[in-house]
mmCIF file of C-alpha atoms and ligand atoms in Angstrom:
data_model
loop_
_atom_site.group_PDB
_atom_site.id
_atom_site.type_symbol
_atom_site.label_atom_id
_atom_site.label_comp_id
_atom_site.label_asym_id
_atom_site.label_seq_id
_atom_site.Cartn_x
_atom_site.Cartn_y
_atom_site.Cartn_z
ATOM 1 C CA ALA S 27 16.816 -20.142 -18.473
ATOM 2 C CA MET S 28 13.724 -19.990 -16.340
ATOM 3 C CA LYS S 29 14.456 -18.694 -12.895
ATOM 4 C CA ARG S 30 12.475 -17.812 -9.852
ATOM 5 C CA LYS S 31 11.996 -14.146 -9.193
ATOM 6 C CA LYS S 32 14.242 -12.645 -6.564
ATOM 7 C CA ILE S 33 12.731 -10.288 -4.038
ATOM 8 C CA SER S 34 14.795 -8.465 -1.430
ATOM 9 C CA VAL S 35 13.271 -6.979 1.689
ATOM 10 C CA ILE S 36 15.324 -4.248 3.339
ATOM 11 C CA GLY S 37 14.727 -4.076 7.077
ATOM 12 C CA GLY S 38 14.355 -7.269 9.099
ATOM 13 C CA GLY S 39 12.048 -5.913 11.794
ATOM 14 C CA PHE S 40 8.457 -6.989 12.299
ATOM 15 C CA THR S 41 7.301 -5.490 9.004
ATOM 16 C CA GLY S 42 10.174 -6.780 6.897
ATOM 17 C CA ALA S 43 10.066 -10.247 8.404
ATOM 18 C CA THR S 44 6.303 -10.517 8.016
ATOM 19 C CA THR S 45 6.612 -9.359 4.405
ATOM 20 C CA ALA S 46 9.330 -11.933 3.709
ATOM 21 C CA PHE S 47 7.211 -14.730 5.152
ATOM 22 C CA LEU S 48 4.099 -13.773 3.175
ATOM 23 C CA LEU S 49 6.131 -13.470 -0.050
ATOM 24 C CA ALA S 50 7.510 -16.984 0.479
ATOM 25 C CA GLN S 51 4.126 -18.447 1.424
ATOM 26 C CA LYS S 52 2.721 -17.097 -1.820
ATOM 27 C CA GLU S 53 5.772 -18.444 -3.719
ATOM 28 C CA LEU S 54 6.317 -15.079 -5.376
ATOM 29 C CA GLY S 55 10.067 -15.702 -5.500
ATOM 30 C CA ASP S 56 13.189 -16.358 -3.480
ATOM 31 C CA VAL S 57 13.438 -13.853 -0.661
ATOM 32 C CA VAL S 58 16.490 -12.075 0.770
ATOM 33 C CA LEU S 59 15.929 -10.354 4.113
ATOM 34 C CA VAL S 60 18.468 -7.599 4.804
ATOM 35 C CA ASP S 61 19.319 -5.779 8.008
ATOM 36 C CA ILE S 62 22.298 -3.892 9.468
ATOM 37 C CA PRO S 63 25.495 -5.793 10.390
ATOM 38 C CA GLN S 64 24.666 -5.706 14.125
ATOM 39 C CA MET S 65 21.480 -7.634 13.304
ATOM 40 C CA GLU S 66 23.064 -10.140 10.931
ATOM 41 C CA ASN S 67 22.631 -13.260 13.052
ATOM 42 C CA PRO S 68 19.081 -12.553 14.222
ATOM 43 C CA THR S 69 18.167 -11.840 10.592
ATOM 44 C CA LYS S 70 19.726 -15.107 9.422
ATOM 45 C CA GLY S 71 17.861 -16.828 12.250
ATOM 46 C CA LYS S 72 14.499 -15.362 11.243
ATOM 47 C CA ALA S 73 15.084 -16.343 7.624
ATOM 48 C CA LEU S 74 16.079 -19.913 8.493
ATOM 49 C CA ASP S 75 13.104 -20.262 10.829
ATOM 50 C CA MET S 76 10.762 -19.170 8.003
ATOM 51 C CA LEU S 77 12.477 -21.489 5.528
ATOM 52 C CA GLU S 78 11.842 -24.394 7.880
ATOM 53 C CA ALA S 79 8.114 -23.630 7.728
ATOM 54 C CA GLY S 80 8.261 -24.444 3.999
ATOM 55 C CA PRO S 81 7.870 -28.219 4.278
ATOM 56 C CA VAL S 82 4.899 -27.790 6.620
ATOM 57 C CA GLN S 83 3.158 -25.152 4.571
ATOM 58 C CA GLY S 84 4.256 -26.600 1.273
ATOM 59 C CA PHE S 85 5.988 -23.618 -0.266
ATOM 60 C CA ASP S 86 9.049 -23.708 -2.494
ATOM 61 C CA ALA S 87 10.913 -20.487 -1.923
ATOM 62 C CA ASN S 88 14.359 -19.905 -0.545
ATOM 63 C CA ILE S 89 14.632 -17.366 2.265
ATOM 64 C CA THR S 90 17.984 -16.024 3.402
ATOM 65 C CA GLY S 91 19.054 -13.386 5.881
ATOM 66 C CA THR S 92 22.048 -11.109 5.382
ATOM 67 C CA SER S 93 23.626 -7.746 6.065
ATOM 68 C CA ASN S 94 25.585 -7.858 2.812
ATOM 69 C CA TYR S 95 23.874 -6.107 -0.084
ATOM 70 C CA GLU S 96 25.828 -8.215 -2.584
ATOM 71 C CA ASP S 97 23.438 -10.995 -1.608
ATOM 72 C CA THR S 98 20.595 -8.902 -3.073
ATOM 73 C CA LYS S 99 22.309 -8.785 -6.480
ATOM 74 C CA ASP S 100 19.932 -8.782 -9.456
ATOM 75 C CA SER S 101 16.748 -8.620 -7.442
ATOM 76 C CA ASP S 102 13.599 -8.179 -9.511
ATOM 77 C CA VAL S 103 11.827 -6.294 -6.751
ATOM 78 C CA VAL S 104 13.226 -4.606 -3.636
ATOM 79 C CA VAL S 105 10.918 -3.652 -0.790
ATOM 80 C CA ILE S 106 12.124 -1.015 1.675
ATOM 81 C CA THR S 107 10.856 -1.289 5.246
ATOM 82 C CA ALA S 108 14.054 -0.077 6.953
ATOM 83 C CA GLY S 109 14.079 2.855 9.343
ATOM 84 C CA ILE S 110 12.498 3.650 12.657
ATOM 85 C CA ALA S 111 8.778 3.289 13.366
ATOM 86 C CA ARG S 112 6.413 5.570 15.220
ATOM 87 C CA LYS S 113 6.125 5.453 18.961
ATOM 88 C CA PRO S 114 3.089 6.826 20.831
ATOM 89 C CA GLY S 115 3.034 10.612 20.611
ATOM 90 C CA MET S 116 5.100 10.716 17.407
ATOM 91 C CA SER S 117 3.601 11.664 14.067
ATOM 92 C CA ARG S 118 4.742 9.958 10.904
ATOM 93 C CA ASP S 119 6.487 13.242 10.060
ATOM 94 C CA ASP S 120 8.679 13.155 13.158
ATOM 95 C CA LEU S 121 10.511 10.316 11.494
ATOM 96 C CA VAL S 122 11.484 12.289 8.430
ATOM 97 C CA GLN S 123 15.099 13.195 9.004
ATOM 98 C CA ILE S 124 16.230 9.917 10.517
ATOM 99 C CA ASN S 125 14.542 7.849 7.871
ATOM 100 C CA GLN S 126 15.687 10.063 5.013
ATOM 101 C CA LYS S 127 19.297 9.194 5.871
ATOM 102 C CA VAL S 128 18.398 5.522 5.964
ATOM 103 C CA MET S 129 16.642 5.779 2.563
ATOM 104 C CA LYS S 130 19.660 7.413 0.949
ATOM 105 C CA SER S 131 22.173 4.816 2.087
ATOM 106 C CA VAL S 132 19.863 1.886 1.363
ATOM 107 C CA THR S 133 19.008 3.223 -2.104
ATOM 108 C CA LYS S 134 22.692 3.516 -3.076
ATOM 109 C CA GLU S 135 23.166 -0.161 -2.303
ATOM 110 C CA ILE S 136 20.005 -1.199 -4.120
ATOM 111 C CA VAL S 137 20.943 0.713 -7.269
ATOM 112 C CA LYS S 138 24.481 -0.674 -7.246
ATOM 113 C CA ASN S 139 23.349 -4.280 -6.936
ATOM 114 C CA SER S 140 20.022 -4.325 -8.773
ATOM 115 C CA PRO S 141 20.024 -1.535 -11.360
ATOM 116 C CA ASN S 142 16.932 -2.907 -13.101
ATOM 117 C CA CYS S 143 14.738 -3.622 -10.091
ATOM 118 C CA TYR S 144 11.374 -2.238 -9.055
ATOM 119 C CA ILE S 145 11.415 -0.562 -5.638
ATOM 120 C CA ILE S 146 8.423 -0.433 -3.306
ATOM 121 C CA VAL S 147 8.798 1.864 -0.295
ATOM 122 C CA LEU S 148 6.914 1.453 2.994
ATOM 123 C CA THR S 149 9.080 3.470 5.384
ATOM 124 C CA ASN S 150 7.338 6.511 6.896
ATOM 125 C CA PRO S 151 6.646 9.274 6.228
ATOM 126 C CA VAL S 152 6.109 7.207 3.142
ATOM 127 C CA ASP S 153 5.194 9.856 0.563
ATOM 128 C CA ALA S 154 8.353 11.852 1.275
ATOM 129 C CA MET S 155 10.474 8.714 1.633
ATOM 130 C CA THR S 156 9.322 7.423 -1.756
ATOM 131 C CA TYR S 157 10.282 10.791 -3.231
ATOM 132 C CA THR S 158 13.697 10.512 -1.547
ATOM 133 C CA VAL S 159 14.289 7.039 -2.984
ATOM 134 C CA PHE S 160 13.163 8.220 -6.433
ATOM 135 C CA LYS S 161 15.628 11.133 -6.401
ATOM 136 C CA GLU S 162 18.479 9.096 -4.949
ATOM 137 C CA SER S 163 17.993 6.150 -7.322
ATOM 138 C CA GLY S 164 17.759 8.028 -10.594
ATOM 139 C CA PHE S 165 15.292 5.291 -11.632
ATOM 140 C CA PRO S 166 12.346 6.096 -13.891
ATOM 141 C CA LYS S 167 9.154 6.898 -11.986
ATOM 142 C CA ASN S 168 7.374 3.681 -12.960
ATOM 143 C CA ARG S 169 9.998 1.700 -10.996
ATOM 144 C CA VAL S 170 9.817 3.640 -7.700
ATOM 145 C CA ILE S 171 6.488 3.104 -5.975
ATOM 146 C CA GLY S 172 5.192 3.785 -2.465
ATOM 147 C CA GLN S 173 2.696 1.768 -0.465
ATOM 148 C CA SER S 174 -0.066 3.477 1.480
ATOM 149 C CA GLY S 175 -3.354 3.236 -0.352
ATOM 150 C CA VAL S 176 -3.650 -0.540 -0.305
ATOM 151 C CA LEU S 177 -3.255 -0.458 3.487
ATOM 152 C CA ASP S 178 -5.516 2.527 4.046
ATOM 153 C CA THR S 179 -8.131 1.003 1.745
ATOM 154 C CA ALA S 180 -7.806 -2.339 3.575
ATOM 155 C CA ARG S 181 -8.591 -0.589 6.841
ATOM 156 C CA PHE S 182 -11.565 1.169 5.266
ATOM 157 C CA ARG S 183 -12.811 -2.135 3.806
ATOM 158 C CA THR S 184 -12.415 -3.858 7.179
ATOM 159 C CA PHE S 185 -14.564 -1.274 8.936
ATOM 160 C CA VAL S 186 -17.205 -1.261 6.173
ATOM 161 C CA ALA S 187 -17.419 -5.075 6.192
ATOM 162 C CA GLN S 188 -17.860 -5.014 9.991
ATOM 163 C CA GLU S 189 -20.534 -2.339 9.707
ATOM 164 C CA LEU S 190 -22.526 -4.268 7.098
ATOM 165 C CA ASN S 191 -21.666 -7.745 8.394
ATOM 166 C CA LEU S 192 -20.542 -8.712 4.887
ATOM 167 C CA SER S 193 -17.490 -10.418 3.435
ATOM 168 C CA VAL S 194 -14.455 -8.175 3.108
ATOM 169 C CA LYS S 195 -14.125 -9.668 -0.371
ATOM 170 C CA ASP S 196 -17.255 -7.857 -1.502
ATOM 171 C CA VAL S 197 -16.201 -4.456 -0.224
ATOM 172 C CA THR S 198 -14.094 -2.147 -2.383
ATOM 173 C CA GLY S 199 -12.789 1.289 -1.619
ATOM 174 C CA PHE S 200 -10.330 3.916 -2.774
ATOM 175 C CA VAL S 201 -8.206 5.957 -0.413
ATOM 176 C CA LEU S 202 -6.206 8.727 -2.074
ATOM 177 C CA GLY S 203 -3.716 11.340 -0.977
ATOM 178 C CA GLY S 204 -0.818 11.285 1.462
ATOM 179 C CA HIS S 205 -0.478 8.644 4.171
ATOM 180 C CA GLY S 206 -1.484 10.975 6.978
ATOM 181 C CA ASP S 207 -4.548 11.882 8.970
ATOM 182 C CA ASP S 208 -5.876 13.972 6.087
ATOM 183 C CA MET S 209 -5.812 11.123 3.566
ATOM 184 C CA VAL S 210 -8.889 11.063 1.322
ATOM 185 C CA PRO S 211 -11.150 7.973 1.470
ATOM 186 C CA LEU S 212 -13.301 8.315 -1.640
ATOM 187 C CA VAL S 213 -16.641 7.072 -0.396
ATOM 188 C CA ARG S 214 -18.258 7.906 -3.729
ATOM 189 C CA TYR S 215 -16.048 5.302 -5.444
ATOM 190 C CA SER S 216 -16.559 2.615 -2.783
ATOM 191 C CA TYR S 217 -18.954 -0.309 -3.031
ATOM 192 C CA ALA S 218 -20.273 -3.404 -1.286
ATOM 193 C CA GLY S 219 -21.345 -6.102 -3.720
ATOM 194 C CA GLY S 220 -21.320 -3.470 -6.450
ATOM 195 C CA ILE S 221 -23.756 -1.221 -4.534
ATOM 196 C CA PRO S 222 -22.512 2.295 -3.666
ATOM 197 C CA LEU S 223 -21.839 2.536 0.082
ATOM 198 C CA GLU S 224 -23.840 5.731 0.303
ATOM 199 C CA LYS S 225 -26.945 3.642 -0.414
ATOM 200 C CA LEU S 226 -26.107 1.119 2.334
ATOM 201 C CA ILE S 227 -24.675 3.041 5.271
ATOM 202 C CA PRO S 228 -26.131 6.176 6.908
ATOM 203 C CA GLN S 229 -24.020 9.273 6.377
ATOM 204 C CA GLU S 230 -22.970 9.687 10.003
ATOM 205 C CA ARG S 231 -21.792 6.061 10.185
ATOM 206 C CA LEU S 232 -19.865 6.548 6.931
ATOM 207 C CA ASP S 233 -18.275 9.679 8.348
ATOM 208 C CA ALA S 234 -17.203 7.717 11.424
ATOM 209 C CA ILE S 235 -15.666 4.984 9.234
ATOM 210 C CA VAL S 236 -13.784 7.588 7.211
ATOM 211 C CA GLU S 237 -12.481 9.154 10.409
ATOM 212 C CA ARG S 238 -11.401 5.793 11.845
ATOM 213 C CA THR S 239 -9.651 4.957 8.550
ATOM 214 C CA ARG S 240 -7.739 8.239 8.644
ATOM 215 C CA LYS S 241 -6.527 7.506 12.154
ATOM 216 C CA GLY S 242 -6.113 3.768 11.516
ATOM 217 C CA GLY S 243 -2.327 3.735 11.834
ATOM 218 C CA GLY S 244 -2.455 5.725 15.074
ATOM 219 C CA GLU S 245 -5.087 3.376 16.519
ATOM 220 C CA ILE S 246 -2.618 0.490 16.168
ATOM 221 C CA VAL S 247 0.329 2.561 17.458
ATOM 222 C CA ASN S 248 -1.628 3.379 20.600
ATOM 223 C CA LEU S 249 -2.652 -0.224 21.181
ATOM 224 C CA LEU S 250 0.797 -1.707 20.558
ATOM 225 C CA GLY S 251 2.426 0.814 22.843
ATOM 226 C CA ASN S 252 5.847 0.358 21.297
ATOM 227 C CA GLY S 253 5.878 0.329 17.507
ATOM 228 C CA SER S 254 3.473 0.504 14.607
ATOM 229 C CA ALA S 255 1.354 -1.828 12.507
ATOM 230 C CA TYR S 256 3.020 -4.564 10.498
ATOM 231 C CA TYR S 257 0.653 -7.390 9.528
ATOM 232 C CA ALA S 258 -1.641 -5.332 7.302
ATOM 233 C CA PRO S 259 1.243 -3.179 5.984
ATOM 234 C CA ALA S 260 3.154 -6.350 5.025
ATOM 235 C CA ALA S 261 0.085 -7.887 3.363
ATOM 236 C CA SER S 262 -0.364 -4.659 1.403
ATOM 237 C CA LEU S 263 3.225 -4.692 0.176
ATOM 238 C CA VAL S 264 2.867 -8.301 -0.902
ATOM 239 C CA GLU S 265 -0.257 -7.536 -2.936
ATOM 240 C CA MET S 266 1.699 -4.864 -4.822
ATOM 241 C CA VAL S 267 4.704 -7.156 -5.383
ATOM 242 C CA GLU S 268 2.376 -9.878 -6.659
ATOM 243 C CA ALA S 269 0.727 -7.492 -9.124
ATOM 244 C CA ILE S 270 4.144 -6.680 -10.570
ATOM 245 C CA VAL S 271 5.829 -10.103 -10.647
ATOM 246 C CA LYS S 272 2.707 -11.780 -12.061
ATOM 247 C CA ASP S 273 1.970 -8.889 -14.428
ATOM 248 C CA GLN S 274 -1.591 -8.771 -13.131
ATOM 249 C CA ARG S 275 -2.387 -5.190 -14.128
ATOM 250 C CA ARG S 276 -4.240 -4.734 -10.854
ATOM 251 C CA VAL S 277 -6.061 -1.484 -10.203
ATOM 252 C CA LEU S 278 -4.514 -0.511 -6.881
ATOM 253 C CA PRO S 279 -3.749 2.774 -5.197
ATOM 254 C CA SER S 280 -0.003 3.503 -5.241
ATOM 255 C CA ILE S 281 2.135 6.411 -4.176
ATOM 256 C CA ALA S 282 3.144 7.643 -7.604
ATOM 257 C CA TYR S 283 5.213 10.501 -8.985
ATOM 258 C CA LEU S 284 2.803 13.057 -10.371
ATOM 259 C CA GLU S 285 3.632 15.224 -13.361
ATOM 260 C CA GLY S 286 0.388 17.067 -13.897
ATOM 261 C CA GLU S 287 -2.050 14.302 -12.902
ATOM 262 C CA TYR S 288 -4.739 15.615 -10.550
ATOM 263 C CA GLY S 289 -3.117 19.028 -11.034
ATOM 264 C CA PHE S 290 0.029 18.154 -9.061
ATOM 265 C CA GLU S 291 3.618 18.453 -10.208
ATOM 266 C CA GLY S 292 6.837 16.962 -8.833
ATOM 267 C CA ILE S 293 5.317 15.241 -5.827
ATOM 268 C CA TYR S 294 4.737 11.612 -4.773
ATOM 269 C CA LEU S 295 1.120 11.097 -3.705
ATOM 270 C CA GLY S 296 -1.384 8.244 -3.380
ATOM 271 C CA VAL S 297 -3.480 7.834 -6.533
ATOM 272 C CA PRO S 298 -5.215 4.970 -8.353
ATOM 273 C CA THR S 299 -2.788 3.139 -10.615
ATOM 274 C CA ILE S 300 -2.454 0.069 -12.785
ATOM 275 C CA LEU S 301 0.331 -2.184 -11.458
ATOM 276 C CA GLY S 302 1.867 -4.746 -13.783
ATOM 277 C CA LYS S 303 5.191 -5.960 -15.138
ATOM 278 C CA ASP S 304 6.359 -2.388 -15.770
ATOM 279 C CA GLY S 305 5.510 -1.259 -12.254
ATOM 280 C CA ILE S 306 3.180 1.722 -12.378
ATOM 281 C CA GLU S 307 1.877 1.336 -15.917
ATOM 282 C CA LYS S 308 -0.756 4.029 -15.663
ATOM 283 C CA ILE S 309 -2.176 6.598 -13.283
ATOM 284 C CA ILE S 310 -5.956 6.599 -13.366
ATOM 285 C CA GLU S 311 -7.482 10.053 -13.157
ATOM 286 C CA LEU S 312 -10.888 9.931 -11.492
ATOM 287 C CA ASP S 313 -13.371 12.774 -11.754
ATOM 288 C CA LEU S 314 -13.451 14.475 -8.373
ATOM 289 C CA THR S 315 -16.015 16.816 -6.877
ATOM 290 C CA GLU S 316 -14.896 20.227 -5.636
ATOM 291 C CA ASP S 317 -14.917 18.913 -2.047
ATOM 292 C CA GLU S 318 -12.830 15.883 -2.965
ATOM 293 C CA LYS S 319 -10.378 18.086 -4.865
ATOM 294 C CA ALA S 320 -10.056 20.359 -1.858
ATOM 295 C CA ALA S 321 -9.448 17.378 0.436
ATOM 296 C CA LEU S 322 -6.759 16.033 -1.905
ATOM 297 C CA GLU S 323 -5.141 19.483 -2.088
ATOM 298 C CA LYS S 324 -5.049 19.654 1.717
ATOM 299 C CA SER S 325 -3.473 16.208 1.900
ATOM 300 C CA ALA S 326 -0.907 17.155 -0.775
ATOM 301 C CA ASN S 327 -0.046 20.286 1.199
ATOM 302 C CA SER S 328 0.740 18.122 4.237
ATOM 303 C CA VAL S 329 3.090 16.030 2.091
ATOM 304 C CA ARG S 330 4.740 19.222 0.789
ATOM 305 C CA GLU S 331 5.274 20.390 4.374
ATOM 306 C CA VAL S 332 7.151 17.164 5.102
ATOM 307 C CA MET S 333 9.142 17.489 1.878
ATOM 308 C CA LYS S 334 10.361 20.906 3.101
ATOM 309 C CA VAL S 335 12.091 19.100 5.971
ATOM 310 C CA LEU S 336 14.036 16.913 3.518
ATOM 311 C CA ALA S 337 17.739 17.724 3.390
HETATM 312 C C1 PYR P 420 0.343 2.642 9.462
HETATM 313 O O1 PYR P 420 0.058 1.702 10.187
HETATM 314 O O2 PYR P 420 -0.512 3.277 8.824
HETATM 315 C C2 PYR P 420 1.707 3.053 9.315
HETATM 316 O O3 PYR P 420 1.984 4.031 8.669
HETATM 317 C C3 PYR P 420 2.757 2.252 9.928
#
């Protein structure tokens, strides 16, 4: 029987709700939005409100809210946004212990109800949280994926498009490494209309764009005053879900489990991947210069520091 895909979104806050709405608008599947029992009614309310946008926007997708994981049974994809977000003055790493507990309990429920699903993790600090979900789930590495690079690259592309006054559609980029301030935007592999950025933008302007990209999450945290970004993070998650449920084999940066790639072992880190029906189908190994390698090593060391805090 032909059935719609089923996509569960864990965490009904701004990020989870925005993700659910975008998934439905794109008709990627029926969506189940999950939050804790104390939030059951507000979550049901958000879901119903989104569902009622369907006739206006013309999408056919069911959206339900729940605090009961049995309602997520046999999901094809589960997106994890649950946990606490950064407040001004907090680093992503400050969140590690609280969110690790959340990841463990959420993952148990996901595995019990959807043993064959693909999991995409957004919760920060996302590299270490993806690792936590991987270990807790016992799933193969191709089915546990973290989101950071699509978002970081989207920020980079936004700033480049503004700088050149060109369509964002014509700007590509590649941000590697951990989702922290020492992430590695690979300018050498970034283009506008197929032209290398280094030919289009003076070095000091490029350096400023790289710096703004690295601090892009913090820029939003400071402006919001009480929480962190959610529109662009949600859009980034949805692009990854779409690549998997439509078997697009997109070339997108993912947080992937490395077993020797780029010289790293036993760590989740942002790298270029091919995303399709089997989740991470391949890790693409780019040639890096010595400087780029050193930057990636520094970023990986930051992720390892966070992993030391894991219980
Ligand atoms: C970001 O905006 O980059 C987050 O990590 C939330």
